[in-house]
Amino acid sequence: MAVANRVAEMMAVAVVRGVRMLEESRSVTRHSTGLPFTFKAGLSSITTAMTARIGKQNFMLGLPVVSLEYCGDGVDGSWKVGVRAPDGSAVAKQHRREKFDAVVLALPAASLASLRISSNGQATSLPRVSAVESLPLSVLLLGFKDEDAKSLPCTAGFAVPAMEGGRLSSIACQFTSKMFAFRAPAGYSTVTLLLGGDRQRDRAFKSRIELEN
């Protein structure tokens, strides 16, 4: 049980360190440039760079991870990752076991909570992770010709507080092409709307037609 608790503690510490590193990097970015940052090719730029550095032959895609097992004393050890084929054949029930020195978890809390995690053969759990609530959110990207969007202010965007009431309450809007010109072709502007969240959950599940109206 002590080792199992140690594993859970290690994972929690890793999350906290990651958050701190992110905040520190954001702080450095603000002081050095004062401008927001994005990748021209989107977030796929990260995985593309990783693939080029690590090598495509070392990637296994389309294999859902179903279990993690730590083998060690809490100081030195390794991880066994159990994956499953995505098809419905009998092979899907045969887990492949791969051993690694470290594991990076880049997935939502709900997916993490569904993994079978064990330490030296003893099942463990992450109760705090399973208690994390993911709020629903819809992202609506709108495009306009520049001639039809002359009234857009030269700013990053705005947010409408819930206390305002009405259909537009609790909406966040980002003037994407005002911040990053390459996010729209020449002669056009893009606006990103964020709908949903804790106070307007129903909006996150509406169809595109319903959102546009």
CSV table of C-alpha atoms in Angstrom, one decimal:
chain,number,residue,atom,x,y,z
A,1,MET,CA,0.0,0.0,0.0
A,2,ALA,CA,2.9,2.3,0.8
A,3,VAL,CA,4.3,1.9,-2.8
A,4,ALA,CA,0.8,2.4,-4.3
A,5,ASN,CA,0.5,5.7,-2.3
A,6,ARG,CA,3.9,6.7,-3.4
A,7,VAL,CA,2.9,6.2,-7.1
A,8,ALA,CA,-0.2,8.3,-6.7
A,9,GLU,CA,1.9,10.9,-4.9
A,10,MET,CA,4.5,10.9,-7.8
A,11,MET,CA,1.7,11.4,-10.3
A,12,ALA,CA,0.2,14.3,-8.3
A,13,VAL,CA,3.6,16.0,-7.9
A,14,ALA,CA,4.2,15.6,-11.7
A,15,VAL,CA,0.9,17.5,-12.4
A,16,VAL,CA,1.8,20.3,-10.0
A,17,ARG,CA,5.2,20.6,-11.5
A,18,GLY,CA,3.8,20.8,-14.9
A,19,VAL,CA,1.4,23.6,-13.9
A,20,ARG,CA,4.2,25.5,-12.3
A,21,MET,CA,6.4,25.2,-15.3
A,22,LEU,CA,3.5,26.3,-17.5
A,23,GLU,CA,2.9,29.4,-15.4
A,24,GLU,CA,6.6,30.2,-15.3
A,25,SER,CA,6.9,29.9,-19.1
A,26,ARG,CA,3.8,32.1,-19.5
A,27,SER,CA,5.4,34.7,-17.2
A,28,VAL,CA,8.6,34.7,-19.2
A,29,THR,CA,6.6,35.1,-22.4
A,30,ARG,CA,4.7,38.0,-21.1
A,31,HIS,CA,7.8,39.8,-19.9
A,32,SER,CA,9.8,39.1,-23.1
A,33,THR,CA,7.2,39.8,-25.8
A,34,GLY,CA,3.9,41.0,-24.2
A,35,LEU,CA,2.0,39.2,-27.1
A,36,PRO,CA,0.0,36.0,-27.2
A,37,PHE,CA,1.6,33.0,-29.0
A,38,THR,CA,0.2,30.3,-31.3
A,39,PHE,CA,1.5,27.9,-33.9
A,40,LYS,CA,0.9,28.8,-37.5
A,41,ALA,CA,0.0,25.1,-38.3
A,42,GLY,CA,-1.9,24.6,-35.1
A,43,LEU,CA,-1.2,22.4,-32.1
A,44,SER,CA,-0.3,19.5,-34.5
A,45,SER,CA,3.0,21.3,-34.8
A,46,ILE,CA,4.0,19.8,-31.5
A,47,THR,CA,3.3,16.2,-32.5
A,48,THR,CA,4.9,16.8,-35.9
A,49,ALA,CA,8.1,18.0,-34.2
A,50,MET,CA,8.0,15.0,-31.8
A,51,THR,CA,7.6,12.6,-34.7
A,52,ALA,CA,10.5,14.1,-36.5
A,53,ARG,CA,12.7,13.9,-33.4
A,54,ILE,CA,11.7,10.5,-32.1
A,55,GLY,CA,11.1,8.8,-35.4
A,56,LYS,CA,7.8,7.5,-36.9
A,57,GLN,CA,8.9,3.9,-36.3
A,58,ASN,CA,8.7,4.5,-32.5
A,59,PHE,CA,5.1,5.6,-32.6
A,60,MET,CA,2.1,3.3,-32.1
A,61,LEU,CA,-1.2,4.9,-33.2
A,62,GLY,CA,-4.7,3.7,-32.9
A,63,LEU,CA,-4.0,1.6,-29.9
A,64,PRO,CA,-6.1,2.7,-26.8
A,65,VAL,CA,-4.2,2.5,-23.5
A,66,VAL,CA,-6.2,0.5,-21.0
A,67,SER,CA,-3.8,0.0,-18.1
A,68,LEU,CA,-0.7,1.3,-16.4
A,69,GLU,CA,1.4,-0.8,-14.0
A,70,TYR,CA,4.3,0.5,-12.0
A,71,CYS,CA,7.1,-1.9,-11.1
A,72,GLY,CA,9.6,-0.7,-8.6
A,73,ASP,CA,10.2,0.7,-5.1
A,74,GLY,CA,8.9,4.2,-5.7
A,75,VAL,CA,12.4,5.5,-6.4
A,76,ASP,CA,13.7,3.3,-9.2
A,77,GLY,CA,11.3,1.4,-11.4
A,78,SER,CA,9.6,1.2,-14.8
A,79,TRP,CA,6.1,1.3,-16.2
A,80,LYS,CA,4.2,-1.3,-18.2
A,81,VAL,CA,1.6,0.1,-20.6
A,82,GLY,CA,-1.2,-2.1,-21.6
A,83,VAL,CA,-2.8,-1.3,-25.0
A,84,ARG,CA,-5.6,-2.9,-27.0
A,85,ALA,CA,-6.3,-3.1,-30.7
A,86,PRO,CA,-9.2,-0.8,-31.7
A,87,ASP,CA,-11.1,-3.3,-33.9
A,88,GLY,CA,-13.7,-5.8,-32.6
A,89,SER,CA,-11.7,-9.0,-33.4
A,90,ALA,CA,-10.5,-11.5,-30.8
A,91,VAL,CA,-7.1,-9.8,-31.0
A,92,ALA,CA,-8.6,-6.8,-29.3
A,93,LYS,CA,-8.8,-8.8,-26.1
A,94,GLN,CA,-5.1,-9.6,-26.1
A,95,HIS,CA,-3.3,-6.7,-24.4
A,96,ARG,CA,0.2,-5.8,-25.6
A,97,ARG,CA,2.6,-5.1,-22.8
A,98,GLU,CA,5.3,-2.4,-23.3
A,99,LYS,CA,7.8,-1.4,-20.6
A,100,PHE,CA,9.0,2.2,-20.3
A,101,ASP,CA,11.1,4.3,-17.9
A,102,ALA,CA,8.5,7.0,-17.7
A,103,VAL,CA,5.0,7.8,-18.8
A,104,VAL,CA,3.6,11.1,-19.9
A,105,LEU,CA,-0.2,11.4,-19.5
A,106,ALA,CA,-1.8,13.9,-21.9
A,107,LEU,CA,-5.4,13.1,-21.6
A,108,PRO,CA,-8.6,14.4,-19.9
A,109,ALA,CA,-9.2,13.7,-16.3
A,110,ALA,CA,-12.2,11.4,-17.2
A,111,SER,CA,-10.0,9.3,-19.4
A,112,LEU,CA,-7.3,9.0,-16.8
A,113,ALA,CA,-9.8,8.0,-14.2
A,114,SER,CA,-11.0,5.1,-16.4
A,115,LEU,CA,-7.5,3.6,-16.7
A,116,ARG,CA,-6.6,0.5,-14.6
A,117,ILE,CA,-3.6,1.6,-12.6
A,118,SER,CA,-1.6,-0.7,-10.4
A,119,SER,CA,1.7,-0.8,-8.5
A,120,ASN,CA,3.6,-4.0,-8.2
A,121,GLY,CA,0.4,-6.0,-9.0
A,122,GLN,CA,-1.7,-4.1,-6.4
A,123,ALA,CA,-4.5,-2.0,-7.8
A,124,THR,CA,-4.5,1.7,-6.9
A,125,SER,CA,-6.8,4.6,-7.6
A,126,LEU,CA,-6.8,8.3,-8.1
A,127,PRO,CA,-9.9,9.6,-6.3
A,128,ARG,CA,-9.1,13.2,-6.8
A,129,VAL,CA,-8.8,12.8,-10.5
A,130,SER,CA,-12.1,11.0,-10.8
A,131,ALA,CA,-13.7,13.9,-9.0
A,132,VAL,CA,-12.5,16.5,-11.5
A,133,GLU,CA,-15.4,17.8,-13.6
A,134,SER,CA,-15.0,18.6,-17.2
A,135,LEU,CA,-17.3,21.4,-18.3
A,136,PRO,CA,-18.9,21.2,-21.8
A,137,LEU,CA,-17.8,23.8,-24.3
A,138,SER,CA,-18.6,24.5,-27.9
A,139,VAL,CA,-16.2,26.4,-30.2
A,140,LEU,CA,-17.8,28.2,-33.1
A,141,LEU,CA,-15.5,29.7,-35.8
A,142,LEU,CA,-17.0,32.4,-37.9
A,143,GLY,CA,-15.6,33.8,-41.1
A,144,PHE,CA,-16.3,37.2,-42.7
A,145,LYS,CA,-15.1,39.2,-45.7
A,146,ASP,CA,-13.1,42.2,-44.5
A,147,GLU,CA,-15.6,44.5,-46.2
A,148,ASP,CA,-18.3,43.1,-44.0
A,149,ALA,CA,-16.3,43.2,-40.8
A,150,LYS,CA,-15.1,46.8,-40.8
A,151,SER,CA,-16.7,47.5,-37.5
A,152,LEU,CA,-14.6,44.8,-35.7
A,153,PRO,CA,-12.5,46.6,-33.0
A,154,CYS,CA,-8.8,46.2,-33.1
A,155,THR,CA,-8.6,44.2,-29.9
A,156,ALA,CA,-8.2,40.6,-28.7
A,157,GLY,CA,-11.9,40.0,-28.0
A,158,PHE,CA,-14.4,40.3,-25.2
A,159,ALA,CA,-16.5,38.3,-22.7
A,160,VAL,CA,-20.1,38.9,-21.7
A,161,PRO,CA,-20.7,38.3,-18.0
A,162,ALA,CA,-23.7,36.2,-16.9
A,163,MET,CA,-25.2,39.2,-15.0
A,164,GLU,CA,-25.9,40.9,-18.3
A,165,GLY,CA,-28.6,38.3,-19.1
A,166,GLY,CA,-30.0,37.7,-22.5
A,167,ARG,CA,-28.9,35.4,-25.3
A,168,LEU,CA,-25.3,36.7,-25.3
A,169,SER,CA,-24.6,36.2,-21.6
A,170,SER,CA,-21.7,34.0,-20.7
A,171,ILE,CA,-20.2,34.1,-24.2
A,172,ALA,CA,-16.5,34.7,-24.8
A,173,CYS,CA,-15.4,36.0,-28.2
A,174,GLN,CA,-11.9,36.2,-29.7
A,175,PHE,CA,-11.1,38.2,-32.8
A,176,THR,CA,-8.7,35.5,-34.0
A,177,SER,CA,-7.4,37.2,-37.1
A,178,LYS,CA,-6.8,40.4,-35.3
A,179,MET,CA,-4.4,38.6,-33.0
A,180,PHE,CA,-2.9,36.3,-35.6
A,181,ALA,CA,-3.2,37.5,-39.2
A,182,PHE,CA,-2.4,34.1,-40.7
A,183,ARG,CA,-5.5,32.6,-39.1
A,184,ALA,CA,-7.5,33.9,-42.0
A,185,PRO,CA,-6.8,34.2,-45.8
A,186,ALA,CA,-6.2,37.6,-47.3
A,187,GLY,CA,-9.4,39.7,-47.4
A,188,TYR,CA,-11.1,37.8,-44.7
A,189,SER,CA,-11.5,37.9,-40.9
A,190,THR,CA,-12.2,35.2,-38.4
A,191,VAL,CA,-14.0,35.3,-35.0
A,192,THR,CA,-14.0,32.5,-32.5
A,193,LEU,CA,-16.9,32.1,-30.1
A,194,LEU,CA,-16.8,30.0,-26.9
A,195,LEU,CA,-20.2,28.8,-25.8
A,196,GLY,CA,-21.2,26.7,-22.8
A,197,GLY,CA,-19.4,26.4,-19.5
A,198,ASP,CA,-20.8,26.0,-16.1
A,199,ARG,CA,-23.7,28.4,-16.4
A,200,GLN,CA,-24.7,27.7,-20.0
A,201,ARG,CA,-24.1,24.0,-20.3
A,202,ASP,CA,-27.0,23.4,-22.7
A,203,ARG,CA,-25.4,25.6,-25.3
A,204,ALA,CA,-22.5,23.3,-25.6
A,205,PHE,CA,-24.7,20.5,-26.9
A,206,LYS,CA,-26.6,22.5,-29.5
A,207,SER,CA,-26.2,21.9,-33.2
A,208,ARG,CA,-24.3,24.3,-35.5
A,209,ILE,CA,-27.6,25.6,-36.9
A,210,GLU,CA,-29.0,26.2,-33.5
A,211,LEU,CA,-25.9,28.1,-32.4
A,212,GLU,CA,-25.9,30.2,-35.5
A,213,ASN,CA,-29.5,31.2,-34.8
